[in-house]
CSV table of C-alpha atoms and ligand atoms in Angstrom, one decimal:
chain,number,residue,atom,x,y,z
B,1,UNK,CA,0.0,0.1,0.0
B,2,UNK,CA,1.8,3.2,-1.0
B,3,UNK,CA,-1.3,5.5,-1.1
B,4,UNK,CA,-0.7,8.8,0.7
B,5,UNK,CA,-2.3,12.1,0.9
B,6,UNK,CA,-0.5,15.0,-0.9
B,7,UNK,CA,-2.3,18.4,-0.6
B,8,UNK,CA,-5.5,16.4,0.5
B,9,UNK,CA,-5.4,14.2,-2.7
B,10,UNK,CA,-4.8,10.4,-2.4
B,11,UNK,CA,-2.0,9.5,-4.6
B,12,UNK,CA,0.0,6.4,-5.2
B,13,UNK,CA,3.4,7.4,-4.0
B,14,UNK,CA,5.5,4.9,-5.8
B,15,UNK,CA,4.0,6.0,-9.2
B,16,UNK,CA,4.2,9.7,-8.2
B,17,UNK,CA,7.9,9.4,-7.5
B,18,UNK,CA,8.6,7.7,-10.8
B,19,UNK,CA,6.8,10.2,-12.8
B,20,UNK,CA,8.6,12.7,-14.8
B,21,UNK,CA,12.0,11.0,-14.4
B,22,UNK,CA,12.7,11.8,-18.0
B,23,UNK,CA,11.8,15.5,-17.5
B,24,UNK,CA,14.1,15.6,-14.4
B,25,UNK,CA,17.0,14.1,-16.4
B,26,UNK,CA,16.5,16.6,-19.2
B,27,UNK,CA,16.2,19.5,-16.7
B,28,UNK,CA,19.7,18.6,-15.1
B,29,UNK,CA,21.3,18.3,-18.5
B,30,UNK,CA,19.9,21.1,-20.5
B,31,UNK,CA,19.5,23.8,-17.7
B,32,UNK,CA,22.1,23.0,-15.1
B,33,UNK,CA,25.0,21.0,-16.5
B,34,UNK,CA,25.0,23.1,-19.8
B,35,UNK,CA,25.4,26.4,-17.7
B,36,UNK,CA,28.5,25.0,-15.9
B,37,UNK,CA,27.3,23.3,-12.6
B,38,UNK,CA,29.4,20.3,-12.0
B,39,UNK,CA,29.1,19.2,-8.5
B,40,UNK,CA,28.0,15.6,-8.7
B,41,UNK,CA,26.1,15.7,-5.4
B,42,UNK,CA,24.0,18.6,-6.6
B,43,UNK,CA,23.3,17.0,-10.0
B,44,UNK,CA,22.3,13.7,-8.3
B,45,UNK,CA,20.1,15.3,-5.8
B,46,UNK,CA,18.3,17.4,-8.4
B,47,UNK,CA,17.7,14.5,-10.6
B,48,UNK,CA,16.1,12.6,-7.8
B,49,UNK,CA,13.9,15.2,-5.9
B,50,UNK,CA,10.3,15.1,-7.3
B,51,UNK,CA,9.9,18.9,-8.0
B,52,UNK,CA,6.5,18.4,-9.3
B,53,UNK,CA,5.3,17.4,-5.7
B,54,UNK,CA,6.5,20.7,-4.3
B,55,UNK,CA,4.1,22.8,-6.6
B,56,UNK,CA,0.2,22.7,-6.9
B,57,UNK,CA,-1.0,19.8,-9.1
B,58,UNK,CA,-2.1,22.1,-11.9
B,59,UNK,CA,1.6,23.2,-12.4
B,60,UNK,CA,3.0,19.7,-12.1
B,61,UNK,CA,4.0,19.3,-15.7
B,62,UNK,CA,5.6,22.8,-15.7
B,63,UNK,CA,7.6,22.0,-12.7
B,64,UNK,CA,10.7,20.9,-14.7
B,65,UNK,CA,10.7,24.1,-16.9
B,66,UNK,CA,13.5,26.7,-16.9
B,67,UNK,CA,11.7,29.3,-14.8
B,68,UNK,CA,10.4,30.0,-11.3
B,69,UNK,CA,6.9,29.0,-10.3
B,70,UNK,CA,4.3,30.4,-7.9
B,71,UNK,CA,3.8,28.4,-4.6
B,72,UNK,CA,1.0,30.4,-3.1
B,73,UNK,CA,1.0,33.3,-0.6
B,74,UNK,CA,2.7,35.5,-3.2
B,75,UNK,CA,5.8,33.4,-3.0
B,76,UNK,CA,7.9,31.6,-5.7
B,77,UNK,CA,10.1,28.6,-6.0
B,78,UNK,CA,13.3,29.5,-7.8
B,79,UNK,CA,14.4,28.3,-11.4
B,80,UNK,CA,16.2,25.0,-11.1
B,81,UNK,CA,19.4,26.5,-12.3
B,82,UNK,CA,19.6,29.1,-9.5
B,83,UNK,CA,18.9,26.4,-7.0
B,84,UNK,CA,21.8,24.3,-8.4
B,85,UNK,CA,24.1,27.3,-8.5
B,86,UNK,CA,23.4,28.3,-4.9
B,87,UNK,CA,23.6,24.8,-3.6
B,88,UNK,CA,26.9,24.2,-5.4
B,89,UNK,CA,28.3,27.5,-4.0
B,90,UNK,CA,27.9,25.9,-0.5
B,91,UNK,CA,30.6,23.2,-1.4
B,92,UNK,CA,28.8,20.5,0.7
B,93,UNK,CA,30.3,17.1,1.2
B,94,UNK,CA,27.6,15.2,3.1
B,95,UNK,CA,28.4,15.6,6.9
B,96,UNK,CA,27.1,19.2,7.3
B,97,UNK,CA,24.3,20.8,9.3
B,98,UNK,CA,22.7,23.4,7.0
B,99,UNK,CA,20.4,26.2,7.9
B,100,UNK,CA,17.9,27.5,5.2
B,101,UNK,CA,15.9,30.7,5.7
B,102,UNK,CA,12.7,30.6,3.6
B,103,UNK,CA,11.2,27.0,3.6
B,104,UNK,CA,8.6,28.0,0.9
B,105,UNK,CA,7.6,24.9,-1.1
B,106,UNK,CA,10.4,22.8,0.6
B,107,UNK,CA,12.1,22.0,-2.7
B,108,UNK,CA,15.4,23.7,-1.9
B,109,UNK,CA,15.4,22.0,1.6
B,110,UNK,CA,14.7,18.6,0.0
B,111,UNK,CA,17.6,19.0,-2.4
B,112,UNK,CA,19.8,19.8,0.5
B,113,UNK,CA,18.5,16.9,2.5
B,114,UNK,CA,19.6,14.5,-0.1
B,115,UNK,CA,23.1,15.9,0.1
B,116,UNK,CA,23.8,16.7,3.8
B,117,UNK,CA,23.4,15.1,7.3
B,118,UNK,CA,20.6,17.5,8.5
B,119,UNK,CA,18.8,20.5,7.3
B,120,UNK,CA,17.2,23.2,9.5
B,121,UNK,CA,14.7,25.4,7.7
B,122,UNK,CA,12.7,28.4,8.9
B,123,UNK,CA,9.5,29.8,7.3
B,124,UNK,CA,7.6,32.9,8.6
B,125,UNK,CA,4.5,32.3,6.6
B,126,UNK,CA,2.3,30.0,8.7
B,127,UNK,CA,0.3,28.5,6.0
B,128,UNK,CA,3.4,27.6,3.9
B,129,UNK,CA,5.1,26.4,7.1
B,130,UNK,CA,2.2,23.9,8.0
B,131,UNK,CA,1.7,22.7,4.3
B,132,UNK,CA,5.4,22.0,3.7
B,133,UNK,CA,6.1,20.4,7.1
B,134,UNK,CA,3.3,17.9,6.2
B,135,UNK,CA,4.8,17.3,2.8
B,136,UNK,CA,8.3,16.6,4.3
B,137,UNK,CA,6.6,13.9,6.5
B,138,UNK,CA,4.7,12.4,3.5
B,139,UNK,CA,7.9,12.2,1.3
B,140,UNK,CA,9.8,11.0,4.5
B,141,UNK,CA,12.4,13.7,4.6
B,142,UNK,CA,13.3,12.6,8.1
B,143,UNK,CA,16.5,14.9,8.2
B,144,UNK,CA,14.7,18.1,7.8
B,145,UNK,CA,13.7,20.1,10.9
B,146,UNK,CA,11.3,22.9,10.5
B,147,UNK,CA,10.6,26.0,12.4
B,148,UNK,CA,8.0,28.8,12.3
B,149,UNK,CA,9.7,32.0,13.0
B,150,UNK,CA,11.7,35.0,11.6
B,151,UNK,CA,14.7,33.5,10.0
B,152,UNK,CA,16.5,36.9,9.9
B,153,UNK,CA,17.4,36.1,13.5
B,154,UNK,CA,18.8,32.7,12.6
B,155,UNK,CA,18.5,29.7,14.9
B,156,UNK,CA,20.8,30.3,17.8
B,157,UNK,CA,20.2,27.1,19.9
B,158,UNK,CA,21.2,24.8,16.9
B,159,UNK,CA,24.2,27.0,15.8
B,160,UNK,CA,26.9,27.0,14.5
B,161,UNK,CA,25.9,25.8,11.1
B,162,UNK,CA,28.3,24.6,8.4
B,163,UNK,CA,26.4,26.3,5.8
B,164,UNK,CA,23.5,28.8,5.5
B,165,UNK,CA,21.3,29.5,2.5
B,166,UNK,CA,18.9,32.4,2.3
B,167,UNK,CA,16.2,32.0,-0.3
B,168,UNK,CA,14.6,35.5,-0.1
B,169,UNK,CA,16.4,38.8,-0.8
B,170,UNK,CA,17.4,41.4,1.7
B,171,UNK,CA,19.3,44.8,1.7
B,172,UNK,CA,22.2,43.0,3.6
B,173,UNK,CA,23.2,39.8,5.1
B,174,UNK,CA,21.5,39.6,8.7
B,175,UNK,CA,24.3,39.9,11.4
B,176,UNK,CA,22.9,36.9,13.4
B,177,UNK,CA,23.3,34.6,10.5
B,178,UNK,CA,27.0,35.5,10.0
B,179,UNK,CA,27.4,35.0,13.8
B,180,UNK,CA,25.7,31.6,13.6
B,181,UNK,CA,27.9,30.4,10.8
B,182,UNK,CA,30.8,28.0,11.7
B,183,UNK,CA,34.4,29.1,11.1
B,184,UNK,CA,35.1,27.6,7.6
B,185,UNK,CA,31.4,27.8,6.9
B,186,UNK,CA,29.7,29.2,3.7
B,187,UNK,CA,26.6,31.3,3.3
B,188,UNK,CA,24.7,32.3,0.2
B,189,UNK,CA,22.0,34.9,-0.1
B,190,UNK,CA,20.4,37.4,-2.6
B,191,UNK,CA,21.4,40.9,-1.4
B,192,UNK,CA,20.1,44.1,-3.0
B,193,UNK,CA,16.9,46.0,-3.7
B,194,UNK,CA,13.3,45.3,-3.8
B,195,UNK,CA,13.1,44.0,-7.3
B,196,UNK,CA,16.6,42.6,-8.0
B,197,UNK,CA,19.6,41.5,-6.1
B,198,UNK,CA,23.1,40.0,-6.4
B,199,UNK,CA,23.7,36.5,-5.2
B,200,UNK,CA,26.4,36.9,-2.5
B,201,UNK,CA,28.5,34.0,-1.3
B,202,UNK,CA,30.2,34.6,2.1
B,203,UNK,CA,33.0,32.5,3.7
B,204,UNK,CA,33.9,32.9,7.3
B,205,UNK,CA,37.5,32.1,8.0
B,206,UNK,CA,39.8,32.5,11.0
B,207,UNK,CA,41.0,35.8,9.4
B,208,UNK,CA,37.6,37.2,8.7
B,209,UNK,CA,34.9,37.4,6.1
B,210,UNK,CA,35.3,37.0,2.4
B,211,UNK,CA,32.6,37.6,0.0
B,212,UNK,CA,32.1,37.0,-3.7
B,213,UNK,CA,29.4,38.0,-6.1
B,214,UNK,CA,27.9,35.2,-8.1
B,215,UNK,CA,25.7,37.4,-10.4
B,216,UNK,CA,22.3,39.0,-10.6
B,217,UNK,CA,19.1,37.4,-9.5
B,218,UNK,CA,15.5,38.1,-8.5
B,219,UNK,CA,13.9,36.8,-5.3
B,220,UNK,CA,10.9,37.6,-3.1
B,221,UNK,CA,11.5,39.8,-0.1
B,222,UNK,CA,13.1,38.6,3.1
B,223,UNK,CA,10.8,40.1,5.7
B,224,UNK,CA,11.8,40.5,9.4
B,225,UNK,CA,13.7,42.1,12.0
B,226,UNK,CA,16.9,42.0,10.0
B,227,UNK,CA,15.2,42.2,6.6
B,228,UNK,CA,12.5,44.3,4.8
B,229,UNK,CA,9.6,45.7,6.8
B,230,UNK,CA,6.2,43.8,6.2
Y,1,SAH,N1,13.4,27.9,-0.5
Y,1,SAH,C1,12.0,28.0,-1.1
Y,1,SAH,C2,11.8,29.3,-1.8
Y,1,SAH,C3,10.7,30.1,-1.2
Y,1,SAH,S1,10.3,31.7,-1.5
Y,1,SAH,C4,11.6,26.9,-2.0
Y,1,SAH,O1,12.4,26.0,-2.4
Y,1,SAH,O2,10.4,26.8,-2.3
Y,1,SAH,C5,10.9,32.5,0.0
Y,1,SAH,C6,10.3,32.1,1.2
Y,1,SAH,O3,10.9,32.9,2.2
Y,1,SAH,C7,8.8,32.4,1.3
Y,1,SAH,O4,8.1,31.3,1.6
Y,1,SAH,C8,8.7,33.5,2.4
Y,1,SAH,O5,7.6,33.4,3.1
Y,1,SAH,C9,10.0,33.2,3.2
Y,1,SAH,N2,10.5,34.2,4.1
Y,1,SAH,C10,10.6,35.6,3.8
Y,1,SAH,N3,11.1,36.2,4.9
Y,1,SAH,C11,11.4,35.3,5.8
Y,1,SAH,C12,12.0,35.3,7.1
Y,1,SAH,N4,12.4,36.4,7.8
Y,1,SAH,N5,12.1,34.2,7.8
Y,1,SAH,C13,11.6,33.0,7.2
Y,1,SAH,N6,11.2,32.9,6.1
Y,1,SAH,C14,11.0,34.0,5.3
């Protein structure tokens, strides 16, 4: 018996997971490998995670397209390539504890969960938080821990983190996140204005902070104490 409820609908999970395998492979080859992402752990994870189950059923067959998609509550799931690039920039090996700010649909957290030891993810929107937490249970992502709060303050009790990924854009990197990053850790976040940002990668070393700009991007707003006002 593999029937489970996804968004209130009874589905045969075995079939659901097998669905679109061809689209997933094509997505990885044509959108991700072709643009220079090479990390085998990232490519493997993205060829496995059933992206169509993280969007509404009506969008299921667009889930593997080269574009972002709406996930409700005015929020979006990023284009697959951006997710691949951000994940690769964290240089993960497998043993890490990673913090994500902006759980949203849960897709990014699921990609991370296939690569690392444990994912901590924070969402400020209650309806997305509840919906996605249920989905993680259904899909048996047992190494994802969720929290409903303002992610711009980080998750002090569980810090330090080996890597931090922020999937919403702010004017600057929230100070608590830099504090909660381990020495040797990497953080990636869209930084800039309301409508467009630059993807910033930060590395925390014994000698201080090193940042690099990975290029332009467009994310929804990071809202909170150390982000935009509501
Ligand atoms: N990583 C998500 C992307 C979701 S869009 C995915 O894979 O689908 C960004 C998300 O960040 C939205 O769900 C939004 O509600 C959330 N968000 C914005 N500000 C936040 C904050 N301060 N703390 C936690 N989540 C926040």
